[in-house]
PDB file of C-alpha atoms in Angstrom:
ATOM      1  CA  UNK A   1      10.003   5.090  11.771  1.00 59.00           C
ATOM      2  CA  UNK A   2       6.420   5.681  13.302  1.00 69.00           C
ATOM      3  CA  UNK A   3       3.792   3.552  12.137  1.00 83.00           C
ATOM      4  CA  UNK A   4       0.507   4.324  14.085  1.00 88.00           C
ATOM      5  CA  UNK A   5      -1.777   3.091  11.553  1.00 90.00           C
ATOM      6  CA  UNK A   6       0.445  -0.400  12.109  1.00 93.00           C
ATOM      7  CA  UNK A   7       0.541   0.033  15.632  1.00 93.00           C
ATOM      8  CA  UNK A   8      -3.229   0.543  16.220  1.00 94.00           C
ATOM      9  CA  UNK A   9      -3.759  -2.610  13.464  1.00 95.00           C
ATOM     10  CA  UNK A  10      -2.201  -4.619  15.989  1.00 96.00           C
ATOM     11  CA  UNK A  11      -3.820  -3.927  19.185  1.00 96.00           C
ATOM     12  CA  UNK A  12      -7.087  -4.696  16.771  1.00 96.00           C
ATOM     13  CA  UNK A  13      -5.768  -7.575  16.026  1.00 96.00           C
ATOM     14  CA  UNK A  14      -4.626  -8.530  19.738  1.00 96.00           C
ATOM     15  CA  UNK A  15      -8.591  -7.622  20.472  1.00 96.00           C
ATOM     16  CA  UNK A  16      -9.947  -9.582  18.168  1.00 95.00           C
ATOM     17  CA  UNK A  17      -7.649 -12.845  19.548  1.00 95.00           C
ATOM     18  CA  UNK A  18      -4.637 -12.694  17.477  1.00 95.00           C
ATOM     19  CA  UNK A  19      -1.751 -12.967  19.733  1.00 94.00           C
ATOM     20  CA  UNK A  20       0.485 -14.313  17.265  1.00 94.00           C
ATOM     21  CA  UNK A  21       1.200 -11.479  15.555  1.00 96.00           C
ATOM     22  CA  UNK A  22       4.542 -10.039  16.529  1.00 95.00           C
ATOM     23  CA  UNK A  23       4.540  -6.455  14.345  1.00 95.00           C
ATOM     24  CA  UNK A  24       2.403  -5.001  11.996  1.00 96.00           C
ATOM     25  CA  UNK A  25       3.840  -2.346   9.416  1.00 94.00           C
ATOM     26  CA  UNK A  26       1.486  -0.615   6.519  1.00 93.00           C
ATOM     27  CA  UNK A  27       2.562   1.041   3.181  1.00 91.00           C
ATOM     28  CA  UNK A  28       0.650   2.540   0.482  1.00 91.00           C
ATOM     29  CA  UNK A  29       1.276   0.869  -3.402  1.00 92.00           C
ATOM     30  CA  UNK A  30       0.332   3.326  -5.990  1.00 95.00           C
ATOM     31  CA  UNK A  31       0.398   2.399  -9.252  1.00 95.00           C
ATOM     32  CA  UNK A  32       1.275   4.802 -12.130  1.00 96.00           C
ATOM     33  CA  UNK A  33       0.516   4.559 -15.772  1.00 96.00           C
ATOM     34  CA  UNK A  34       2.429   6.946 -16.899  1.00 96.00           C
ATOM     35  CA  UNK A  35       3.908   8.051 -20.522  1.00 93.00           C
ATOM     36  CA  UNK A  36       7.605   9.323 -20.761  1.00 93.00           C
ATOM     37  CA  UNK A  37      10.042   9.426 -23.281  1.00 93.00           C
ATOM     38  CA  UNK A  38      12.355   7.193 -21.946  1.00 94.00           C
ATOM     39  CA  UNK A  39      12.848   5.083 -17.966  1.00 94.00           C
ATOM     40  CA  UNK A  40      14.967   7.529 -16.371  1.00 95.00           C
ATOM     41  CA  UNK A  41      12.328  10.233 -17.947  1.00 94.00           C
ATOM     42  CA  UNK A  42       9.810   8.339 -15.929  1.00 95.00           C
ATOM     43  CA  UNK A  43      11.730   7.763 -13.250  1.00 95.00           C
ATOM     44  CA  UNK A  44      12.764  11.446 -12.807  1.00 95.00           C
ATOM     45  CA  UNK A  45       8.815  12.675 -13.222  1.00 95.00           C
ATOM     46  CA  UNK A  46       7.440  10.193 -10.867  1.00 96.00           C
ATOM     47  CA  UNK A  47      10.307  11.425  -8.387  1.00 95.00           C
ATOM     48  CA  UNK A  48       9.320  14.674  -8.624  1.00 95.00           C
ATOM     49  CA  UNK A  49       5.703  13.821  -7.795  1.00 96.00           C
ATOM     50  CA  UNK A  50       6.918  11.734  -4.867  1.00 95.00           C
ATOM     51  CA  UNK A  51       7.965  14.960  -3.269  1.00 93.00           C
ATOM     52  CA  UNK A  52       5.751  17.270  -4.066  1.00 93.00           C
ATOM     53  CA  UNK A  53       2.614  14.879  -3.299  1.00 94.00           C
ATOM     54  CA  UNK A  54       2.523  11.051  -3.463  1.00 94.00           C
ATOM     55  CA  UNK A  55       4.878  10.567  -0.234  1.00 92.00           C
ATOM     56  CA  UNK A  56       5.687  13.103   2.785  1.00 86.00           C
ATOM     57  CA  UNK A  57       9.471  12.745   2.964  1.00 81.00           C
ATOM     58  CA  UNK A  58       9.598  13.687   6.641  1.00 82.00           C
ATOM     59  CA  UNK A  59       7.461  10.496   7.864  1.00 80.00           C
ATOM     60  CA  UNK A  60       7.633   7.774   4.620  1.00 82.00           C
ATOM     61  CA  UNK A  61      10.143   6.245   2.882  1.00 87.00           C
ATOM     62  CA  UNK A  62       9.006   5.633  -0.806  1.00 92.00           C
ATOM     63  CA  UNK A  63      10.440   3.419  -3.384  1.00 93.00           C
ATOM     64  CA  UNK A  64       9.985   3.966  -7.504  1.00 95.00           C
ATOM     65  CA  UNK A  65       9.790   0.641  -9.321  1.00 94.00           C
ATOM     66  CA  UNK A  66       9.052   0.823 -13.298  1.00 92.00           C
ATOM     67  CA  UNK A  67       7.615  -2.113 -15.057  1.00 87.00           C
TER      68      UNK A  67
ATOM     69  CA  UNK B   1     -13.422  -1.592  -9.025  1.00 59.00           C
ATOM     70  CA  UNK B   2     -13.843   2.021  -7.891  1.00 69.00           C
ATOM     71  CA  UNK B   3     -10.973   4.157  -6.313  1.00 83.00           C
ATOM     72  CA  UNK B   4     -11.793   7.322  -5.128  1.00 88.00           C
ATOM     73  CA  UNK B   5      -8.148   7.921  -4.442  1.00 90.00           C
ATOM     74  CA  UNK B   6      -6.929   6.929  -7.001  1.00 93.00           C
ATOM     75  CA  UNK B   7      -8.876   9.574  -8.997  1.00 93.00           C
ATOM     76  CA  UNK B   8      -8.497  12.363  -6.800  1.00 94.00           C
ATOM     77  CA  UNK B   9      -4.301  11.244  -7.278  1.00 95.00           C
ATOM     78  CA  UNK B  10      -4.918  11.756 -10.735  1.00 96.00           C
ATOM     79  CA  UNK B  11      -6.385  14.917 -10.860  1.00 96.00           C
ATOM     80  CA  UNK B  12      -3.777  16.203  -8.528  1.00 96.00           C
ATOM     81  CA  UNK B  13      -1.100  15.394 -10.398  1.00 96.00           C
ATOM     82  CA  UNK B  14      -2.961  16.825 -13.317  1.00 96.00           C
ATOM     83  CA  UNK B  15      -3.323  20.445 -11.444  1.00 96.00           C
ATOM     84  CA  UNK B  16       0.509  20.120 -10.789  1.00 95.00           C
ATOM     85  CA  UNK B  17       1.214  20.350 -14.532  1.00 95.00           C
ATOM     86  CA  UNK B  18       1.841  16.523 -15.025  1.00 95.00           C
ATOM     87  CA  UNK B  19      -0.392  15.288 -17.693  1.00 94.00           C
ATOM     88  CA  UNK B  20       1.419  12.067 -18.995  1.00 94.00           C
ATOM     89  CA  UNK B  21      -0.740  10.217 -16.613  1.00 96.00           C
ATOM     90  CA  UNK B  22      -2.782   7.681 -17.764  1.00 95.00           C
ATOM     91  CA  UNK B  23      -4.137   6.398 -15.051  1.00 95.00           C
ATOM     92  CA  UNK B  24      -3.753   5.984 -10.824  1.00 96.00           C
ATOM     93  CA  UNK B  25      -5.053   3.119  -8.536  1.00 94.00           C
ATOM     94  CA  UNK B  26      -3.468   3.177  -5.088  1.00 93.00           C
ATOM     95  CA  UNK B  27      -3.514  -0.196  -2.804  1.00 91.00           C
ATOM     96  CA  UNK B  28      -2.709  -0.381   0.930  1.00 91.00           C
ATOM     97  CA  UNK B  29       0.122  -2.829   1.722  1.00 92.00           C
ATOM     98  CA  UNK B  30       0.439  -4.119   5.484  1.00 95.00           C
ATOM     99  CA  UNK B  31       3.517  -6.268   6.733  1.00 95.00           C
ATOM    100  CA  UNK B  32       2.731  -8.796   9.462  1.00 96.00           C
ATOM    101  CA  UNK B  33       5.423 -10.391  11.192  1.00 96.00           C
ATOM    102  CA  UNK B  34       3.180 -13.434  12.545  1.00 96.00           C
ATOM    103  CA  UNK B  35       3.915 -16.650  14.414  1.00 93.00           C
ATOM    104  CA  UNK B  36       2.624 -19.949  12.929  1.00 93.00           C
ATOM    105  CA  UNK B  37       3.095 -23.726  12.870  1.00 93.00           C
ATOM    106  CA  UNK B  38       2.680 -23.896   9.298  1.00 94.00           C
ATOM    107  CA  UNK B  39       2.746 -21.561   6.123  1.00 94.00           C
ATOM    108  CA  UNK B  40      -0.798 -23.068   5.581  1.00 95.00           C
ATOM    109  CA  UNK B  41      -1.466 -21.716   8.925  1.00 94.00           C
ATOM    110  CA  UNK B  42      -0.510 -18.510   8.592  1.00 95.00           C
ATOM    111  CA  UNK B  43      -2.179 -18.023   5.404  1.00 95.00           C
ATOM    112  CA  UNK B  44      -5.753 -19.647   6.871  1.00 95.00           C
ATOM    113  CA  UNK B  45      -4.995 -16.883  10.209  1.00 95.00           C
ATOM    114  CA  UNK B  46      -4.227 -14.149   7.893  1.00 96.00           C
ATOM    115  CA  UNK B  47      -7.247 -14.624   5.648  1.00 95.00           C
ATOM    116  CA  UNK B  48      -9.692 -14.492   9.098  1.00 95.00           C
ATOM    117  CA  UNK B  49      -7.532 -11.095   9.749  1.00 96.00           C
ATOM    118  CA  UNK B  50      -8.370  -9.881   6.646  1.00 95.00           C
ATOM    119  CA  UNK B  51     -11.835 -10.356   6.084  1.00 93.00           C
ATOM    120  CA  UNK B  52     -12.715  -9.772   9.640  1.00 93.00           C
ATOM    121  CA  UNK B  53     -10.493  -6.254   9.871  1.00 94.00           C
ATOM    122  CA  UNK B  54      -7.627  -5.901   7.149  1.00 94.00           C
ATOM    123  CA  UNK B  55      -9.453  -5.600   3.998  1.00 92.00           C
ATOM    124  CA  UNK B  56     -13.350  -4.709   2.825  1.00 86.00           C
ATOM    125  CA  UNK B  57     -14.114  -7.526   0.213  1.00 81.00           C
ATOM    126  CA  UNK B  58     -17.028  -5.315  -0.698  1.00 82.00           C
ATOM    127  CA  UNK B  59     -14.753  -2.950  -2.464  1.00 80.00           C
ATOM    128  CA  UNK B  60     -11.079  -4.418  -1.767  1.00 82.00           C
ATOM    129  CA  UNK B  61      -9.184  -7.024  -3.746  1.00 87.00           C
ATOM    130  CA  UNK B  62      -6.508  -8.671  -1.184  1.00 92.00           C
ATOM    131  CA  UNK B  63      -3.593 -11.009  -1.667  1.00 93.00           C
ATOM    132  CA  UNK B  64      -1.943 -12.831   0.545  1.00 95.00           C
ATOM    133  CA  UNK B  65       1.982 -13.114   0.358  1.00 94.00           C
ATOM    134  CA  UNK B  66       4.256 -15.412   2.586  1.00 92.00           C
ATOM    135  CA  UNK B  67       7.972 -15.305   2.827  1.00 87.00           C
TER     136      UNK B  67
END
């Protein structure tokens, strides 16, 4: 998968004297509070928004975790 | 702490119908796969990266996690 805000962190890095740095990958967390009737409810509704805005299915991979 | 983003998630969603949302704060999450003599090391490196370039203490929170 393409990561060119990851690639471009490490050449910063590299320029700024970090040569230890083998790969550099970067997500977004966002964090949800969120009523629903039940977890798969939740679940289900934060899917939904996944698609339609939180992620972009073509480039990102996105992962639902409910505490 | 402010999050512009967050907010602007929020009100999104809202538009889309989806008002069971309480509230929205989204984080950036970065991966580095980093060479290091020492877990200490690589914590006291990563902490320069991030206050030099990673993170804005200004307005970021940041946490470092090794594994």
């Amino acid at each position: 998968m393409l990561d060119p805000e990851g690639n471009t962190t490490k050449r910063s890095l590299e320029l700024l004297g970090y040569n230890n740095v083998n790969q550099v990958r970067v997500g977004k967390k966002i964090f949800l509070e969120i009523d629903g009737s039940s977890k798969e409810q939740v679940i289900e509704d934060v899917d939904k928004m996944c698609r339609k805005l939180l992620a972009n299915p073509v480039i990102h991979n996105y992962e639902i975790r409910v505490d």
